[in-house]
Amino acid sequence: MSTLELPGYRDQSPEVAARFERLRQRPVALEVRGLTKRFETPRGVVTALDDVSFQVHKRELMCVIGPSGCGKSTLVRILAGLETPSSGEVRVYGEPVSGPGSDRGMVFQGYTLFPWLSVKENVMFGPRMAGKSAFSAEREAREWIDLVGLSKFENAYPHQLSGGMKQRVAIARALANQPRVLFMDEPFGALDAQTRCKMQSYLLDIWKNVDITIVFITHDLDEAVFLSDRILVLDANPGRVHEVVEVPVPRPRSEAQLFDPTFMATRKHIDGIMHPPGSGQKETPVMRLAVSDPDVV
Amino acid sequence: MARPAFLKDWFRIRRELPQGRRVALTAVSFLLPLALWCVVSYVPWIWHPDVKIELSAEREGVTTVFTAGDHVSREFFPEFVEAVRTENKAVLAARAAGTPESGARRKNQKLLRQLAPVAVGHGWLGHDDAQNDAVLYHLWRDLATGTKTATKPALSEENLGIIRQNWAQLSAVSSDFSFRKLPDEPLLKIVPQGKPANPVYLPAPHEVVRAGMRDFRAEVPEGELTMGDRYRKSLRVIFLGFLWACVIGIPIGILCGVFDFFSKLFEPFVDFFRYMPAPTFSTLLVAVLLAGDAPKVALVFIGTVFQMILVVSKTTRLLDPSLLEAAQTLGAKPRQMITKVVIPGILPNLYNDLRILLGWAWTWLVIAELIGVKSGLTEFIETQGRFRNFDRVFPVIILIGVTGFVMDQFLSWLHGLLFPWAGNAGSFSRGIARCVTWPFRTAAAGIQARLSAAEASRVASARQESP
C-alpha cells in the first residue's frame, strides 16, 4: 500500500541518542525481576505473567503494550501492590514492594473517584489519609486542581463532570499524594477519540512540570508511541516481555509528529510484533450489496 | 393504519409521560379504588347482598329476634315479611270469626314499641329512652292522623294502613298510654321494612369518615386512652424497636460486609434465625420481659434486626471494590477504609434499606401490640372488630397506612437532600414526595427567607455603620 521508505526504528538522531544515554544514567525508579503470576482456575493453572523483568528509570515515561490477555492489567495491579505475584519481586528505588502504599499512585480506567466527595475533597483524600491537616491538604489540593485546569470545578461532584474531567481529577488525586511512581491502567480507554488525544497532550504537559516516573498501560499503539520514552511490548498467553523499544521520536512531542518518519517506523515495528503477518488474522468479510451503487464503487 | 392520537399520547413503549399526565395518573391511582368503594356502597343494585332491617317484628314461636340495624340476607328477608303478613292475616281472620285471642296485652305493648326506631330516627326519642311507651303511644296517634310523617325510615302504605287500623282500636279505649287500657286482643304487627345493604364488614365511605371523626375527636373518661394516646404509643413501640435494631444491626451488618471473618461467624446463624417467625417468640418475650411495652419493642426488634444484618451486609458488599483499591493506593489504612470509604459509600443505599425495613417494622408492630396486654391502635382495631364495628376499624387501618406512606415519602425526599450525589429516586416517588413534603418544604423555604433577610439587614446595618 505505502511505498514510503521508512527509516529503521533503531535509527536515532544524535539528540535522541544522547537523551537515551542520559536516561540510562539516571537511578532506577522501578525494578521488576522475574515476575510470574499464575491463577488457579477450574480448568487448570493459567500463567498470566511469565518471568517478566524490566527497569524504569527516574522520570521516565514507559508504556506497556500488548494484545488483550497478555496480562498488562495483572502486571500493573501487582506493581501497585493490589495483587501478589506467584514469584519474583518489585522494587521501588531499591525497596521491595509488599502491598499497596502511597509511594505508588494509580489511575484506573474507571476513574474510581469517590462519588460522595467534591473534586477538591477527592484530591485532598490522599494527604488527609497521610495525616495532614485539612487546611494544608486543601491548599495542596487547590494547587493540583489548578495544574489539571479544573479550578472552576473544585466544588463539583464527580457525577457532574465529563469523562475527561473525571480522569483529570483522578490524575490530580494520585499526584497530590506525591508518589514516586505513577501507574496508569488504560486511563483514557473509556474516552472518545478526540478527548483521548487532548488528554494525552495534557498528560505530557503535567509530566513536564512534575517530577514523576510513569508506567502507562495501553492497547492503543499511537498512544504508546506518542507518550513514551520506551515501550515494553508484551506477548500474550503467557505474558512475556517481547522487546523494550526505545522510541526515536524527539521530545517535546506534538500531534504534528504523528506523521514523522521515526513515529511511523516505530509504530510499524510494534504493529508487526503485535499482529505478525500470517498470524491468522482473517480478512474481514464484506457484506455483498444486492444492488451495486455507482457512488460507492 | 395510523394509531389514534389518544393511544399515541398516553401509551408509549418505555417512554416517560409528561409531568402533567404523570401527576394526573398518580391522582387517579388513589381515586380509582376510592371511586370503586363509593360505587359499591352507593349504587343500590351493585352487590348489596344483605338487607338492613329498619323496622323489625317479632314472630310467634320464633326465638330469633331481629332488631332495627341488623343485617339479614336478601333471600331471607321476603320470607320474613311474608311470615309477619301471615300472622296478621290470622289475627284478622280470628277477629272476623269473632273469636279473637285474649290476654295479648303484654304482646301489644311490645308491638307498640315496633315504632321505636322511627321515633329515635327522627329524634323524637333519645337512644336511652327508646321504650318510653307514653311517647310511642302518641306517635301511633300522630302517624295515624297524619300530624306527623315519618321519613327516617319512610313508612310503606301497608304499614300506614296497619297503624291506622291499630290506632282505631287503641283510641277507642284510651287516648293516653296505660297498660291496663291496652286492648286484650292482639293488634296487627307492623310488617318489617328494610333496605339493601352491603355486609357489615364493608361500611360506606361516609360511615367510615363519620366514625373516624367521632373516634379521633372523642373525649374519653379519665384513665382511658384517646386515639392520640394510642397513636403515640404505637409510634413509640415501633421507633424504639427499630432504633434498637439499627443500633445492633447496622454495625454487625457492615462488619459482615467488610470482613469475611464476621460474615462467616454471624451470617449462617442469622440466616437460620430469621426463618423462625418473630411472633412465635411472643410468649417467651412476655415471660421474660413481663407486661408493658418491653416485649412489644423486643418483638419489633427481633422481627427487624436479622433481616437488617443480612441486608446491610449485602449492601456493603455491593460497594464498588475499585473504590477500595483506589483508597488503598492513596495510602488509606484498613480502619480509614471503613470510616472514609465504606461507610460514606454505602450510606445512600443503606438509607434506602432502612426505609424498606421500617415498612416491615410496621407489620411487626401490629403483631407486637397483640401480645401480652393488648395496646395501641391494634387493641382498638381488635376490640371494635369483635363488636363488628367495622366502620370504626377502617379509619384506624387507614391511619396506619397513611402514617407509613407519608413517612416513607418524606424519607425518600430527604434522601435527595442528604445524598445529592447519589442520583434521584424514581419519578413516581418524586411526584408523591413533592405532595407529601410540601409543608416541610414551605417551612424550610420560609426559614431560609427569614435567615437571608436577617443576613441582608445585618449587612445593610454594618454598611451604615462603617462610614
Coordinates of N, CA, C and O in Angstrom, one line a residue, chain B residues 78-172:
Chain B
P78 N -87.7 -11.5 52.3 CA -89.1 -11.6 51.8 C -89.8 -12.7 52.6 O -91.0 -12.5 53.0
E79 N -89.1 -13.7 53.0 CA -89.7 -14.8 53.8 C -90.2 -14.3 55.1 O -91.3 -14.6 55.6
F80 N -89.3 -13.4 55.7 CA -89.5 -12.8 57.0 C -90.8 -12.0 56.9 O -91.7 -12.1 57.7
V81 N -90.9 -11.1 55.9 CA -92.0 -10.2 55.7 C -93.3 -11.0 55.5 O -94.3 -10.8 56.2
E82 N -93.2 -12.1 54.7 CA -94.4 -12.9 54.4 C -94.9 -13.6 55.7 O -96.1 -13.6 55.9
A83 N -94.0 -14.0 56.5 CA -94.4 -14.7 57.8 C -95.2 -13.7 58.7 O -96.2 -14.1 59.2
V84 N -94.7 -12.5 58.7 CA -95.4 -11.5 59.6 C -96.8 -11.2 59.0 O -97.8 -11.1 59.7
R85 N -96.9 -11.1 57.6 CA -98.2 -10.9 57.0 C -99.1 -12.0 57.3 O -100.3 -11.8 57.6
T86 N -98.6 -13.2 57.2 CA -99.5 -14.4 57.5 C -100.0 -14.3 58.9 O -101.2 -14.6 59.2
E87 N -99.2 -13.9 59.9 CA -99.6 -13.8 61.2 C -100.7 -12.7 61.3 O -101.8 -12.9 62.0
N88 N -100.5 -11.6 60.6 CA -101.6 -10.5 60.6 C -102.9 -11.1 60.1 O -104.0 -10.8 60.6
K89 N -102.8 -11.8 59.0 CA -104.0 -12.4 58.4 C -104.7 -13.3 59.3 O -106.0 -13.2 59.5
A90 N -104.0 -14.1 60.1 CA -104.6 -15.0 61.1 C -105.3 -14.2 62.1 O -106.5 -14.5 62.5
V91 N -104.7 -13.0 62.6 CA -105.4 -12.2 63.6 C -106.7 -11.6 63.0 O -107.7 -11.7 63.7
L92 N -106.6 -11.1 61.7 CA -107.8 -10.6 61.1 C -108.9 -11.6 61.0 O -110.1 -11.4 61.2
A93 N -108.5 -12.8 60.6 CA -109.4 -13.9 60.4 C -110.1 -14.3 61.7 O -111.4 -14.4 61.7
A94 N -109.3 -14.3 62.8 CA -109.9 -14.6 64.1 C -110.9 -13.6 64.5 O -112.0 -13.8 65.0
R95 N -110.5 -12.3 64.2 CA -111.3 -11.2 64.6 C -112.7 -11.2 63.8 O -113.7 -11.0 64.4
A96 N -112.6 -11.6 62.5 CA -113.8 -11.7 61.7 C -114.7 -12.8 62.2 O -115.9 -12.7 62.2
A97 N -114.0 -13.8 62.6 CA -114.8 -15.0 63.0 C -115.4 -14.8 64.4 O -116.2 -15.6 64.9
G98 N -115.0 -13.7 65.0 CA -115.5 -13.3 66.4 C -114.8 -14.1 67.5 O -115.3 -14.2 68.6
T99 N -113.7 -14.8 67.2 CA -113.0 -15.5 68.2 C -111.6 -15.0 68.3 O -110.6 -15.8 68.2
P100 N -111.4 -13.7 68.6 CA -110.0 -13.3 68.8 C -109.4 -13.8 70.0 O -110.1 -14.2 71.0
E101 N -108.1 -13.9 70.0 CA -107.3 -14.4 71.1 C -107.5 -13.4 72.2 O -107.8 -12.2 72.0
S102 N -107.2 -13.8 73.4 CA -107.3 -12.8 74.5 C -106.0 -12.9 75.3 O -105.1 -13.8 75.0
G103 N -105.8 -12.0 76.2 CA -104.6 -12.0 77.1 C -103.4 -11.5 76.3 O -102.3 -12.0 76.6
A104 N -103.6 -10.6 75.3 CA -102.4 -10.2 74.4 C -101.9 -8.9 74.8 O -101.2 -8.2 74.0
R105 N -102.2 -8.4 76.1 CA -101.8 -7.1 76.4 C -100.3 -6.9 76.4 O -99.8 -5.9 75.9
R106 N -99.6 -7.8 77.0 CA -98.1 -7.7 77.1 C -97.6 -7.7 75.6 O -96.7 -6.9 75.3
K107 N -98.1 -8.6 74.8 CA -97.7 -8.6 73.4 C -97.9 -7.3 72.7 O -97.1 -6.8 71.9
N108 N -99.1 -6.7 73.0 CA -99.4 -5.5 72.3 C -98.5 -4.3 72.8 O -98.1 -3.5 72.0
Q109 N -98.1 -4.4 74.0 CA -97.1 -3.3 74.5 C -95.8 -3.4 73.7 O -95.3 -2.4 73.2
K110 N -95.4 -4.7 73.5 CA -94.2 -4.9 72.7 C -94.4 -4.4 71.2 O -93.5 -3.8 70.6
L111 N -95.6 -4.6 70.8 CA -96.0 -4.3 69.4 C -95.9 -2.8 69.2 O -95.4 -2.3 68.2
L112 N -96.4 -2.1 70.2 CA -96.3 -0.6 70.1 C -94.9 -0.1 70.0 O -94.6 0.9 69.3
R113 N -94.0 -0.8 70.6 CA -92.6 -0.4 70.5 C -91.9 -0.7 69.2 O -90.8 -0.3 68.9
Q114 N -92.7 -1.3 68.3 CA -92.1 -1.5 66.9 C -91.8 -0.2 66.3 O -90.9 -0.1 65.4
L115 N -92.5 0.9 66.7 CA -92.2 2.2 66.1 C -91.0 2.9 66.7 O -90.7 4.0 66.3
A116 N -90.4 2.3 67.7 CA -89.3 3.0 68.4 C -88.2 3.4 67.4 O -87.8 4.6 67.6
P117 N -87.8 2.6 66.4 CA -86.8 3.1 65.5 C -87.2 4.4 64.8 O -86.3 5.2 64.5
V118 N -88.4 4.5 64.5 CA -88.9 5.7 63.8 C -88.7 6.9 64.8 O -88.2 8.0 64.4
A119 N -89.1 6.7 66.0 CA -89.1 7.8 67.0 C -87.6 8.2 67.2 O -87.3 9.4 67.2
V120 N -86.7 7.2 67.3 CA -85.3 7.5 67.6 C -84.7 8.2 66.3 O -83.9 9.1 66.4
G121 N -85.1 7.6 65.1 CA -84.5 8.1 63.9 C -84.8 9.6 63.7 O -84.0 10.3 63.2
H122 N -86.0 10.0 64.1 CA -86.3 11.5 64.0 C -85.9 12.3 65.2 O -86.1 13.5 65.2
G123 N -85.4 11.7 66.2 CA -85.0 12.4 67.4 C -86.2 12.7 68.3 O -86.1 13.6 69.2
W124 N -87.3 12.1 68.1 CA -88.5 12.3 69.0 C -88.2 11.6 70.3 O -88.8 11.9 71.3
L125 N -87.4 10.6 70.2 CA -87.0 9.9 71.5 C -85.5 9.8 71.5 O -84.9 9.6 70.4
G126 N -84.9 9.8 72.7 CA -83.5 9.6 72.8 C -83.2 8.1 72.7 O -84.1 7.2 72.8
H127 N -81.9 7.8 72.4 CA -81.4 6.4 72.3 C -81.8 5.6 73.6 O -82.2 4.4 73.5
D128 N -81.5 6.3 74.7 CA -81.7 5.6 76.0 C -83.2 5.5 76.4 O -83.5 4.8 77.3
D129 N -84.0 6.3 75.7 CA -85.4 6.4 76.2 C -86.3 5.7 75.2 O -87.5 6.1 75.1
A130 N -85.7 4.8 74.4 CA -86.5 4.2 73.2 C -87.7 3.5 73.6 O -88.6 3.2 72.8
Q131 N -87.9 3.1 74.9 CA -89.0 2.3 75.3 C -90.0 3.1 76.1 O -90.8 2.6 76.9
N132 N -90.0 4.5 75.9 CA -91.0 5.4 76.6 C -92.4 5.2 75.9 O -92.7 5.8 74.9
D133 N -93.1 4.3 76.5 CA -94.4 3.9 75.9 C -95.4 5.1 75.8 O -96.1 5.1 74.8
A134 N -95.4 6.0 76.7 CA -96.3 7.1 76.6 C -96.1 7.9 75.4 O -97.0 8.3 74.6
V135 N -94.8 8.2 75.1 CA -94.5 9.0 73.9 C -94.8 8.1 72.6 O -95.4 8.7 71.6
L136 N -94.5 6.9 72.6 CA -94.7 6.0 71.5 C -96.2 5.9 71.2 O -96.6 5.9 70.0
Y137 N -97.0 5.9 72.3 CA -98.5 5.8 72.1 C -99.0 7.0 71.3 O -99.7 6.8 70.4
H138 N -98.4 8.2 71.6 CA -98.8 9.4 70.9 C -98.3 9.4 69.5 O -98.9 10.0 68.6
L139 N -97.2 8.7 69.3 CA -96.6 8.6 67.9 C -97.6 7.8 67.0 O -97.8 8.2 65.9
W140 N -98.1 6.8 67.6 CA -99.1 6.0 66.8 C -100.2 6.9 66.4 O -100.7 6.9 65.3
R141 N -100.7 7.7 67.4 CA -101.8 8.6 67.1 C -101.4 9.6 66.0 O -102.1 9.7 65.0
D142 N -100.2 10.2 66.1 CA -99.8 11.2 65.2 C -99.6 10.7 63.8 O -100.0 11.3 62.8
L143 N -99.0 9.5 63.7 CA -98.8 8.9 62.4 C -100.2 8.5 61.8 O -100.4 8.6 60.6
A144 N -101.1 8.0 62.6 CA -102.4 7.5 62.1 C -103.2 8.7 61.6 O -103.8 8.7 60.5
T145 N -103.1 9.8 62.3 CA -103.9 11.0 61.9 C -103.2 11.8 60.9 O -103.8 12.7 60.3
G146 N -101.9 11.6 60.7 CA -101.2 12.3 59.7 C -100.6 13.6 60.2 O -100.1 14.4 59.4
T147 N -100.6 13.8 61.5 CA -100.0 15.0 62.1 C -98.4 14.9 61.9 O -97.8 16.0 61.8
K148 N -98.0 13.7 62.0 CA -96.5 13.5 61.8 C -96.3 12.6 60.6 O -97.1 11.7 60.4
T149 N -95.3 12.9 59.8 CA -95.0 12.0 58.7 C -93.5 11.4 59.0 O -92.6 12.2 59.2
A150 N -93.4 10.1 58.9 CA -92.1 9.5 59.1 C -91.3 9.5 57.8 O -91.8 9.2 56.7
T151 N -90.0 9.9 57.9 CA -89.2 9.8 56.7 C -87.9 9.0 57.0 O -87.3 8.6 56.1
K152 N -87.6 8.8 58.3 CA -86.4 8.0 58.6 C -86.8 6.9 59.5 O -86.7 7.0 60.7
P153 N -87.1 5.8 59.0 CA -87.4 5.5 57.6 C -88.8 5.9 57.2 O -89.7 6.0 58.1
A154 N -89.0 6.1 55.9 CA -90.4 6.3 55.4 C -91.2 5.0 55.6 O -90.7 3.9 55.3
L155 N -92.5 5.2 56.0 CA -93.3 4.0 56.2 C -94.0 3.6 54.9 O -94.5 4.5 54.2
S156 N -94.1 2.3 54.7 CA -94.8 1.9 53.5 C -96.3 2.1 53.7 O -96.8 2.2 54.8
E157 N -97.1 2.2 52.6 CA -98.5 2.4 52.6 C -99.1 1.2 53.5 O -100.1 1.5 54.3
E158 N -98.6 0.0 53.3 CA -99.2 -1.1 54.0 C -99.1 -0.9 55.5 O -100.1 -1.0 56.2
N159 N -97.9 -0.4 55.9 CA -97.7 -0.2 57.4 C -98.5 1.0 57.9 O -99.1 1.0 59.0
L160 N -98.7 2.1 57.1 CA -99.6 3.2 57.5 C -101.0 2.7 57.7 O -101.7 3.1 58.7
G161 N -101.4 1.8 56.8 CA -102.8 1.2 56.9 C -102.9 0.5 58.3 O -103.9 0.6 59.0
I162 N -101.8 -0.3 58.6 CA -101.8 -1.1 59.8 C -101.9 -0.2 61.0 O -102.6 -0.4 62.0
I163 N -101.1 1.0 60.9 CA -101.1 1.9 62.0 C -102.5 2.5 62.3 O -102.9 2.6 63.4
R164 N -103.1 2.9 61.1 CA -104.4 3.5 61.3 C -105.4 2.5 61.9 O -106.2 2.8 62.8
Q165 N -105.4 1.2 61.4 CA -106.3 0.2 61.9 C -106.1 0.0 63.4 O -107.0 0.0 64.2
N166 N -104.7 -0.1 63.8 CA -104.5 -0.3 65.2 C -104.9 0.9 66.0 O -105.4 0.7 67.2
W167 N -104.6 2.1 65.5 CA -105.0 3.3 66.3 C -106.5 3.4 66.5 O -106.9 3.8 67.6
A168 N -107.2 3.0 65.5 CA -108.7 3.0 65.7 C -109.1 2.1 66.9 O -109.9 2.6 67.7
Q169 N -108.4 1.0 67.1 CA -108.7 0.2 68.2 C -108.2 0.8 69.5 O -108.9 0.7 70.5
L170 N -107.0 1.3 69.4 CA -106.4 1.9 70.6 C -107.2 3.1 71.1 O -107.5 3.3 72.3
S171 N -107.5 4.0 70.2 CA -108.1 5.3 70.6 C -109.5 5.1 71.1 O -110.0 5.9 71.9
A172 N -110.1 3.9 70.7 CA -111.4 3.6 71.2 C -111.4 3.4 72.7 O -112.4 3.7 73.4

